[in-house]
JSON list of C-alpha atoms in Angstrom, two decimals:
[
{"chain": "A", "resi": 1, "resn": "MET", "atom": "CA", "xyz": [78.57, 152.09, 91.63]},
{"chain": "A", "resi": 2, "resn": "ASN", "atom": "CA", "xyz": [76.69, 154.59, 93.82]},
{"chain": "A", "resi": 3, "resn": "THR", "atom": "CA", "xyz": [77.79, 156.91, 96.50]},
{"chain": "A", "resi": 4, "resn": "GLU", "atom": "CA", "xyz": [76.59, 154.60, 99.35]},
{"chain": "A", "resi": 5, "resn": "ARG", "atom": "CA", "xyz": [78.30, 151.35, 97.72]},
{"chain": "A", "resi": 6, "resn": "PHE", "atom": "CA", "xyz": [81.36, 153.49, 97.31]},
{"chain": "A", "resi": 7, "resn": "GLU", "atom": "CA", "xyz": [81.46, 154.66, 100.93]},
{"chain": "A", "resi": 8, "resn": "MET", "atom": "CA", "xyz": [81.10, 150.91, 101.96]},
{"chain": "A", "resi": 9, "resn": "MET", "atom": "CA", "xyz": [83.91, 150.16, 99.69]},
{"chain": "A", "resi": 10, "resn": "MET", "atom": "CA", "xyz": [86.23, 152.83, 101.60]},
{"chain": "A", "resi": 11, "resn": "VAL", "atom": "CA", "xyz": [85.37, 151.42, 105.05]},
{"chain": "A", "resi": 12, "resn": "GLN", "atom": "CA", "xyz": [86.04, 147.77, 103.99]},
{"chain": "A", "resi": 13, "resn": "TYR", "atom": "CA", "xyz": [89.18, 148.60, 102.03]},
{"chain": "A", "resi": 14, "resn": "GLN", "atom": "CA", "xyz": [90.62, 151.47, 103.87]},
{"chain": "A", "resi": 15, "resn": "ARG", "atom": "CA", "xyz": [93.09, 149.56, 106.14]},
{"chain": "A", "resi": 16, "resn": "LEU", "atom": "CA", "xyz": [94.34, 147.28, 103.05]},
{"chain": "A", "resi": 17, "resn": "VAL", "atom": "CA", "xyz": [94.85, 150.60, 101.20]},
{"chain": "A", "resi": 18, "resn": "TYR", "atom": "CA", "xyz": [96.71, 152.02, 103.96]},
{"chain": "A", "resi": 19, "resn": "SER", "atom": "CA", "xyz": [98.73, 148.76, 104.31]},
{"chain": "A", "resi": 20, "resn": "VAL", "atom": "CA", "xyz": [99.61, 148.74, 100.43]},
{"chain": "A", "resi": 21, "resn": "CYS", "atom": "CA", "xyz": [100.76, 152.30, 100.64]},
{"chain": "A", "resi": 22, "resn": "TYR", "atom": "CA", "xyz": [102.85, 152.12, 104.09]},
{"chain": "A", "resi": 23, "resn": "GLN", "atom": "CA", "xyz": [104.75, 148.84, 102.80]},
{"chain": "A", "resi": 24, "resn": "MET", "atom": "CA", "xyz": [106.08, 150.83, 99.72]},
{"chain": "A", "resi": 25, "resn": "VAL", "atom": "CA", "xyz": [107.00, 154.03, 101.35]},
{"chain": "A", "resi": 26, "resn": "CYS", "atom": "CA", "xyz": [107.68, 153.14, 105.01]},
{"chain": "A", "resi": 27, "resn": "ASP", "atom": "CA", "xyz": [106.35, 156.44, 106.39]},
{"chain": "A", "resi": 28, "resn": "GLU", "atom": "CA", "xyz": [102.90, 156.49, 108.21]},
{"chain": "A", "resi": 29, "resn": "GLN", "atom": "CA", "xyz": [101.94, 160.23, 107.22]},
{"chain": "A", "resi": 30, "resn": "LEU", "atom": "CA", "xyz": [102.90, 159.65, 103.80]},
{"chain": "A", "resi": 31, "resn": "ALA", "atom": "CA", "xyz": [100.88, 156.37, 103.51]},
{"chain": "A", "resi": 32, "resn": "GLN", "atom": "CA", "xyz": [97.81, 158.26, 104.98]},
{"chain": "A", "resi": 33, "resn": "ASP", "atom": "CA", "xyz": [98.23, 160.79, 102.30]},
{"chain": "A", "resi": 34, "resn": "LEU", "atom": "CA", "xyz": [98.59, 158.36, 99.65]},
{"chain": "A", "resi": 35, "resn": "ALA", "atom": "CA", "xyz": [95.67, 156.33, 100.96]},
{"chain": "A", "resi": 36, "resn": "GLN", "atom": "CA", "xyz": [93.47, 159.60, 100.80]},
{"chain": "A", "resi": 37, "resn": "ASP", "atom": "CA", "xyz": [94.85, 160.24, 97.32]},
{"chain": "A", "resi": 38, "resn": "THR", "atom": "CA", "xyz": [93.86, 156.39, 96.16]},
{"chain": "A", "resi": 39, "resn": "PHE", "atom": "CA", "xyz": [90.25, 156.82, 97.26]},
{"chain": "A", "resi": 40, "resn": "LEU", "atom": "CA", "xyz": [90.15, 160.37, 95.72]},
{"chain": "A", "resi": 41, "resn": "SER", "atom": "CA", "xyz": [91.19, 158.81, 92.45]},
{"chain": "A", "resi": 42, "resn": "ALA", "atom": "CA", "xyz": [89.00, 155.87, 92.73]},
{"chain": "A", "resi": 43, "resn": "TRP", "atom": "CA", "xyz": [86.04, 158.11, 93.14]},
{"chain": "A", "resi": 44, "resn": "LEU", "atom": "CA", "xyz": [87.17, 160.30, 90.03]},
{"chain": "A", "resi": 45, "resn": "HIS", "atom": "CA", "xyz": [87.42, 157.15, 88.11]},
{"chain": "A", "resi": 46, "resn": "LEU", "atom": "CA", "xyz": [84.71, 155.28, 89.80]},
{"chain": "A", "resi": 47, "resn": "ASP", "atom": "CA", "xyz": [83.08, 154.28, 86.37]},
{"chain": "A", "resi": 48, "resn": "SER", "atom": "CA", "xyz": [86.37, 152.08, 85.34]},
{"chain": "A", "resi": 49, "resn": "CYS", "atom": "CA", "xyz": [85.88, 149.50, 88.19]},
{"chain": "A", "resi": 50, "resn": "ARG", "atom": "CA", "xyz": [84.24, 146.45, 86.99]},
{"chain": "A", "resi": 51, "resn": "GLU", "atom": "CA", "xyz": [81.75, 144.99, 89.64]},
{"chain": "A", "resi": 52, "resn": "GLY", "atom": "CA", "xyz": [83.46, 142.49, 91.94]},
{"chain": "A", "resi": 53, "resn": "ASN", "atom": "CA", "xyz": [86.93, 143.67, 91.14]},
{"chain": "A", "resi": 54, "resn": "GLU", "atom": "CA", "xyz": [87.12, 146.64, 93.70]},
{"chain": "A", "resi": 55, "resn": "LYS", "atom": "CA", "xyz": [89.57, 145.14, 95.93]},
{"chain": "A", "resi": 56, "resn": "ALA", "atom": "CA", "xyz": [92.12, 144.40, 93.12]},
{"chain": "A", "resi": 57, "resn": "TRP", "atom": "CA", "xyz": [91.09, 147.92, 91.65]},
{"chain": "A", "resi": 58, "resn": "LEU", "atom": "CA", "xyz": [91.98, 149.64, 94.84]},
{"chain": "A", "resi": 59, "resn": "CYS", "atom": "CA", "xyz": [95.14, 148.02, 95.34]},
{"chain": "A", "resi": 60, "resn": "ARG", "atom": "CA", "xyz": [96.58, 148.76, 92.06]},
{"chain": "A", "resi": 61, "resn": "ILE", "atom": "CA", "xyz": [95.61, 152.40, 92.33]},
{"chain": "A", "resi": 62, "resn": "ALA", "atom": "CA", "xyz": [97.22, 152.52, 95.72]},
{"chain": "A", "resi": 63, "resn": "VAL", "atom": "CA", "xyz": [100.40, 150.79, 94.30]},
{"chain": "A", "resi": 64, "resn": "ASN", "atom": "CA", "xyz": [100.42, 153.38, 91.24]},
{"chain": "A", "resi": 65, "resn": "LYS", "atom": "CA", "xyz": [100.16, 156.34, 93.58]},
{"chain": "A", "resi": 66, "resn": "ALA", "atom": "CA", "xyz": [103.23, 154.92, 95.83]},
{"chain": "A", "resi": 67, "resn": "LYS", "atom": "CA", "xyz": [105.09, 154.26, 92.80]},
{"chain": "A", "resi": 68, "resn": "ASP", "atom": "CA", "xyz": [104.40, 157.51, 91.32]},
{"chain": "A", "resi": 69, "resn": "HIS", "atom": "CA", "xyz": [105.61, 159.26, 94.50]},
{"chain": "A", "resi": 70, "resn": "LEU", "atom": "CA", "xyz": [108.73, 157.14, 94.98]},
{"chain": "A", "resi": 71, "resn": "LYS", "atom": "CA", "xyz": [109.45, 158.23, 91.23]},
{"chain": "A", "resi": 72, "resn": "SER", "atom": "CA", "xyz": [108.48, 161.77, 91.69]},
{"chain": "A", "resi": 73, "resn": "ALA", "atom": "CA", "xyz": [111.17, 164.72, 90.94]},
{"chain": "A", "resi": 74, "resn": "ALA", "atom": "CA", "xyz": [110.76, 166.04, 94.29]},
{"chain": "A", "resi": 75, "resn": "VAL", "atom": "CA", "xyz": [111.76, 162.54, 95.86]},
{"chain": "A", "resi": 76, "resn": "ARG", "atom": "CA", "xyz": [114.64, 162.01, 93.71]},
{"chain": "A", "resi": 77, "resn": "ARG", "atom": "CA", "xyz": [115.84, 165.68, 94.19]},
{"chain": "A", "resi": 78, "resn": "SER", "atom": "CA", "xyz": [115.69, 165.56, 98.00]},
{"chain": "A", "resi": 79, "resn": "ALA", "atom": "CA", "xyz": [117.80, 162.53, 97.86]},
{"chain": "A", "resi": 80, "resn": "VAL", "atom": "CA", "xyz": [120.36, 163.89, 95.40]},
{"chain": "A", "resi": 81, "resn": "TRP", "atom": "CA", "xyz": [120.46, 167.49, 95.76]},
{"chain": "A", "resi": 82, "resn": "GLU", "atom": "CA", "xyz": [119.52, 168.33, 99.27]},
{"chain": "A", "resi": 83, "resn": "PRO", "atom": "CA", "xyz": [121.82, 165.68, 101.32]},
{"chain": "A", "resi": 84, "resn": "GLU", "atom": "CA", "xyz": [121.48, 168.22, 104.42]},
{"chain": "A", "resi": 85, "resn": "LYS", "atom": "CA", "xyz": [117.69, 167.76, 104.51]},
{"chain": "A", "resi": 86, "resn": "MET", "atom": "CA", "xyz": [117.54, 163.82, 104.22]},
{"chain": "A", "resi": 87, "resn": "GLU", "atom": "CA", "xyz": [118.91, 163.25, 107.92]},
{"chain": "A", "resi": 88, "resn": "VAL", "atom": "CA", "xyz": [119.86, 164.86, 111.13]},
{"chain": "A", "resi": 89, "resn": "LEU", "atom": "CA", "xyz": [123.47, 164.02, 111.64]},
{"chain": "A", "resi": 90, "resn": "SER", "atom": "CA", "xyz": [123.79, 161.82, 114.81]},
{"chain": "A", "resi": 91, "resn": "ALA", "atom": "CA", "xyz": [126.97, 162.05, 117.01]},
{"chain": "A", "resi": 92, "resn": "ASP", "atom": "CA", "xyz": [128.91, 159.03, 115.57]},
{"chain": "A", "resi": 93, "resn": "THR", "atom": "CA", "xyz": [128.35, 160.01, 111.68]},
{"chain": "A", "resi": 94, "resn": "ASP", "atom": "CA", "xyz": [131.28, 161.05, 110.13]},
{"chain": "A", "resi": 95, "resn": "MET", "atom": "CA", "xyz": [131.03, 164.80, 109.70]},
{"chain": "A", "resi": 96, "resn": "GLN", "atom": "CA", "xyz": [133.83, 164.86, 106.96]},
{"chain": "A", "resi": 97, "resn": "ALA", "atom": "CA", "xyz": [131.88, 162.43, 104.63]},
{"chain": "A", "resi": 98, "resn": "ALA", "atom": "CA", "xyz": [128.71, 164.67, 105.30]},
{"chain": "A", "resi": 99, "resn": "LEU", "atom": "CA", "xyz": [130.59, 167.80, 104.29]},
{"chain": "A", "resi": 100, "resn": "GLU", "atom": "CA", "xyz": [132.05, 166.17, 101.18]},
{"chain": "A", "resi": 101, "resn": "SER", "atom": "CA", "xyz": [128.59, 164.86, 100.17]},
{"chain": "A", "resi": 102, "resn": "ARG", "atom": "CA", "xyz": [127.15, 168.32, 100.32]},
{"chain": "A", "resi": 103, "resn": "ASP", "atom": "CA", "xyz": [130.00, 169.66, 98.45]},
{"chain": "A", "resi": 104, "resn": "ALA", "atom": "CA", "xyz": [129.76, 167.20, 95.93]},
{"chain": "A", "resi": 105, "resn": "ALA", "atom": "CA", "xyz": [125.87, 167.84, 95.67]},
{"chain": "A", "resi": 106, "resn": "GLN", "atom": "CA", "xyz": [126.85, 171.93, 95.03]},
{"chain": "A", "resi": 107, "resn": "ARG", "atom": "CA", "xyz": [129.60, 171.08, 92.35]},
{"chain": "A", "resi": 108, "resn": "THR", "atom": "CA", "xyz": [127.00, 168.84, 90.64]},
{"chain": "A", "resi": 109, "resn": "ALA", "atom": "CA", "xyz": [124.52, 171.62, 90.84]},
{"chain": "A", "resi": 110, "resn": "GLN", "atom": "CA", "xyz": [127.09, 173.69, 89.27]},
{"chain": "A", "resi": 111, "resn": "MET", "atom": "CA", "xyz": [127.66, 171.42, 86.59]},
{"chain": "A", "resi": 112, "resn": "VAL", "atom": "CA", "xyz": [123.91, 171.41, 85.57]},
{"chain": "A", "resi": 113, "resn": "HIS", "atom": "CA", "xyz": [123.87, 175.15, 85.63]},
{"chain": "A", "resi": 114, "resn": "GLN", "atom": "CA", "xyz": [126.76, 174.96, 83.02]},
{"chain": "A", "resi": 115, "resn": "LEU", "atom": "CA", "xyz": [125.46, 172.86, 80.41]},
{"chain": "A", "resi": 116, "resn": "ARG", "atom": "CA", "xyz": [124.85, 173.70, 76.93]},
{"chain": "A", "resi": 117, "resn": "ALA", "atom": "CA", "xyz": [121.71, 175.68, 76.16]},
{"chain": "A", "resi": 118, "resn": "PRO", "atom": "CA", "xyz": [118.88, 173.27, 75.29]},
{"chain": "A", "resi": 119, "resn": "TYR", "atom": "CA", "xyz": [120.16, 170.78, 78.14]},
{"chain": "A", "resi": 120, "resn": "ARG", "atom": "CA", "xyz": [120.63, 173.33, 80.82]},
{"chain": "A", "resi": 121, "resn": "GLU", "atom": "CA", "xyz": [117.07, 174.85, 80.94]},
{"chain": "A", "resi": 122, "resn": "VAL", "atom": "CA", "xyz": [115.48, 171.11, 80.92]},
{"chain": "A", "resi": 123, "resn": "CYS", "atom": "CA", "xyz": [117.97, 170.02, 83.41]},
{"chain": "A", "resi": 124, "resn": "VAL", "atom": "CA", "xyz": [117.57, 172.67, 85.72]},
{"chain": "A", "resi": 125, "resn": "ALA", "atom": "CA", "xyz": [113.98, 172.59, 85.76]},
{"chain": "A", "resi": 126, "resn": "CYS", "atom": "CA", "xyz": [113.73, 168.66, 86.50]},
{"chain": "A", "resi": 127, "resn": "PHE", "atom": "CA", "xyz": [116.84, 168.06, 88.44]},
{"chain": "A", "resi": 128, "resn": "LEU", "atom": "CA", "xyz": [116.97, 171.19, 90.56]},
{"chain": "A", "resi": 129, "resn": "GLY", "atom": "CA", "xyz": [113.52, 172.57, 90.20]},
{"chain": "A", "resi": 130, "resn": "GLY", "atom": "CA", "xyz": [111.58, 169.28, 91.05]},
{"chain": "A", "resi": 131, "resn": "LEU", "atom": "CA", "xyz": [109.34, 169.38, 87.88]},
{"chain": "A", "resi": 132, "resn": "THR", "atom": "CA", "xyz": [108.29, 166.46, 86.05]},
{"chain": "A", "resi": 133, "resn": "PRO", "atom": "CA", "xyz": [109.39, 166.08, 82.33]},
{"chain": "A", "resi": 134, "resn": "ALA", "atom": "CA", "xyz": [105.54, 166.79, 81.61]},
{"chain": "A", "resi": 135, "resn": "GLN", "atom": "CA", "xyz": [105.59, 169.96, 83.44]},
{"chain": "A", "resi": 136, "resn": "THR", "atom": "CA", "xyz": [108.98, 170.99, 82.19]},
{"chain": "A", "resi": 137, "resn": "ALA", "atom": "CA", "xyz": [107.50, 170.56, 78.57]},
{"chain": "A", "resi": 138, "resn": "ARG", "atom": "CA", "xyz": [104.35, 172.72, 79.23]},
{"chain": "A", "resi": 139, "resn": "GLN", "atom": "CA", "xyz": [106.54, 175.33, 80.96]},
{"chain": "A", "resi": 140, "resn": "LEU", "atom": "CA", "xyz": [109.35, 175.55, 78.21]},
{"chain": "A", "resi": 141, "resn": "GLY", "atom": "CA", "xyz": [106.77, 175.23, 75.46]},
{"chain": "A", "resi": 142, "resn": "ARG", "atom": "CA", "xyz": [108.44, 172.18, 73.91]},
{"chain": "A", "resi": 143, "resn": "PRO", "atom": "CA", "xyz": [107.29, 168.60, 73.16]},
{"chain": "A", "resi": 144, "resn": "LEU", "atom": "CA", "xyz": [107.47, 165.95, 76.02]},
{"chain": "A", "resi": 145, "resn": "GLY", "atom": "CA", "xyz": [109.49, 163.83, 73.59]},
{"chain": "A", "resi": 146, "resn": "THR", "atom": "CA", "xyz": [111.89, 166.61, 73.01]},
{"chain": "A", "resi": 147, "resn": "VAL", "atom": "CA", "xyz": [112.37, 167.23, 76.76]},
{"chain": "A", "resi": 148, "resn": "ARG", "atom": "CA", "xyz": [112.71, 163.60, 77.40]},
{"chain": "A", "resi": 149, "resn": "THR", "atom": "CA", "xyz": [115.48, 163.60, 75.07]},
{"chain": "A", "resi": 150, "resn": "GLN", "atom": "CA", "xyz": [117.22, 166.33, 76.25]},
{"chain": "A", "resi": 151, "resn": "LEU", "atom": "CA", "xyz": [117.11, 165.09, 79.73]},
{"chain": "A", "resi": 152, "resn": "PHE", "atom": "CA", "xyz": [118.56, 161.79, 78.46]},
{"chain": "A", "resi": 153, "resn": "ARG", "atom": "CA", "xyz": [121.30, 163.70, 76.97]},
{"chain": "A", "resi": 154, "resn": "GLY", "atom": "CA", "xyz": [121.88, 166.30, 79.50]},
{"chain": "A", "resi": 155, "resn": "ARG", "atom": "CA", "xyz": [122.35, 163.38, 82.03]},
{"chain": "A", "resi": 156, "resn": "ALA", "atom": "CA", "xyz": [125.04, 161.77, 79.72]},
{"chain": "A", "resi": 157, "resn": "LEU", "atom": "CA", "xyz": [126.93, 165.01, 79.63]},
{"chain": "A", "resi": 158, "resn": "LEU", "atom": "CA", "xyz": [126.72, 165.29, 83.14]},
{"chain": "A", "resi": 159, "resn": "ARG", "atom": "CA", "xyz": [127.77, 161.68, 83.48]},
{"chain": "A", "resi": 160, "resn": "GLY", "atom": "CA", "xyz": [130.91, 162.35, 81.54]},
{"chain": "A", "resi": 161, "resn": "GLN", "atom": "CA", "xyz": [131.57, 165.59, 83.42]},
{"chain": "A", "resi": 162, "resn": "LEU", "atom": "CA", "xyz": [131.53, 163.83, 86.58]},
{"chain": "A", "resi": 163, "resn": "ALA", "atom": "CA", "xyz": [133.75, 160.88, 85.63]},
{"chain": "A", "resi": 164, "resn": "ALA", "atom": "CA", "xyz": [136.25, 163.31, 84.34]},
{"chain": "A", "resi": 165, "resn": "ALA", "atom": "CA", "xyz": [136.29, 165.20, 87.63]},
{"chain": "A", "resi": 166, "resn": "VAL", "atom": "CA", "xyz": [136.95, 162.08, 89.61]}
]
């Protein structure tokens, strides 16, 4: 596929790609960013697109980009560790519940910092630092499988501590 054909494909499918992204993330600006990422990825991997399969190929890339964003550590971290940034409290929101939620997040973060040595570094990097397991593995110089196992075990230890605290 040449550059002209790719540009025509972009014009033809830009609304479709944006719609797919928007349906998954429900945020206009984010959907625009993901649509751009989709076309950039498509351009970089143009040789993997079979002739006549462009529409489905682009939709699959868009879905994967949106899924990757939704599973990203930054999104999980903002939902779990930073509740004060998730929404502006309205007048009828129960302030006591909001404060308790913030305190619970802080206590949980303290529990992460108190984990045993091999689990603490990995859990702090992923849960509090927003790194992916692959980034954490590179940063700590550990195999990816080891990091994933340590995350799994660290999460289990945290679950046990949280259950005991409740």
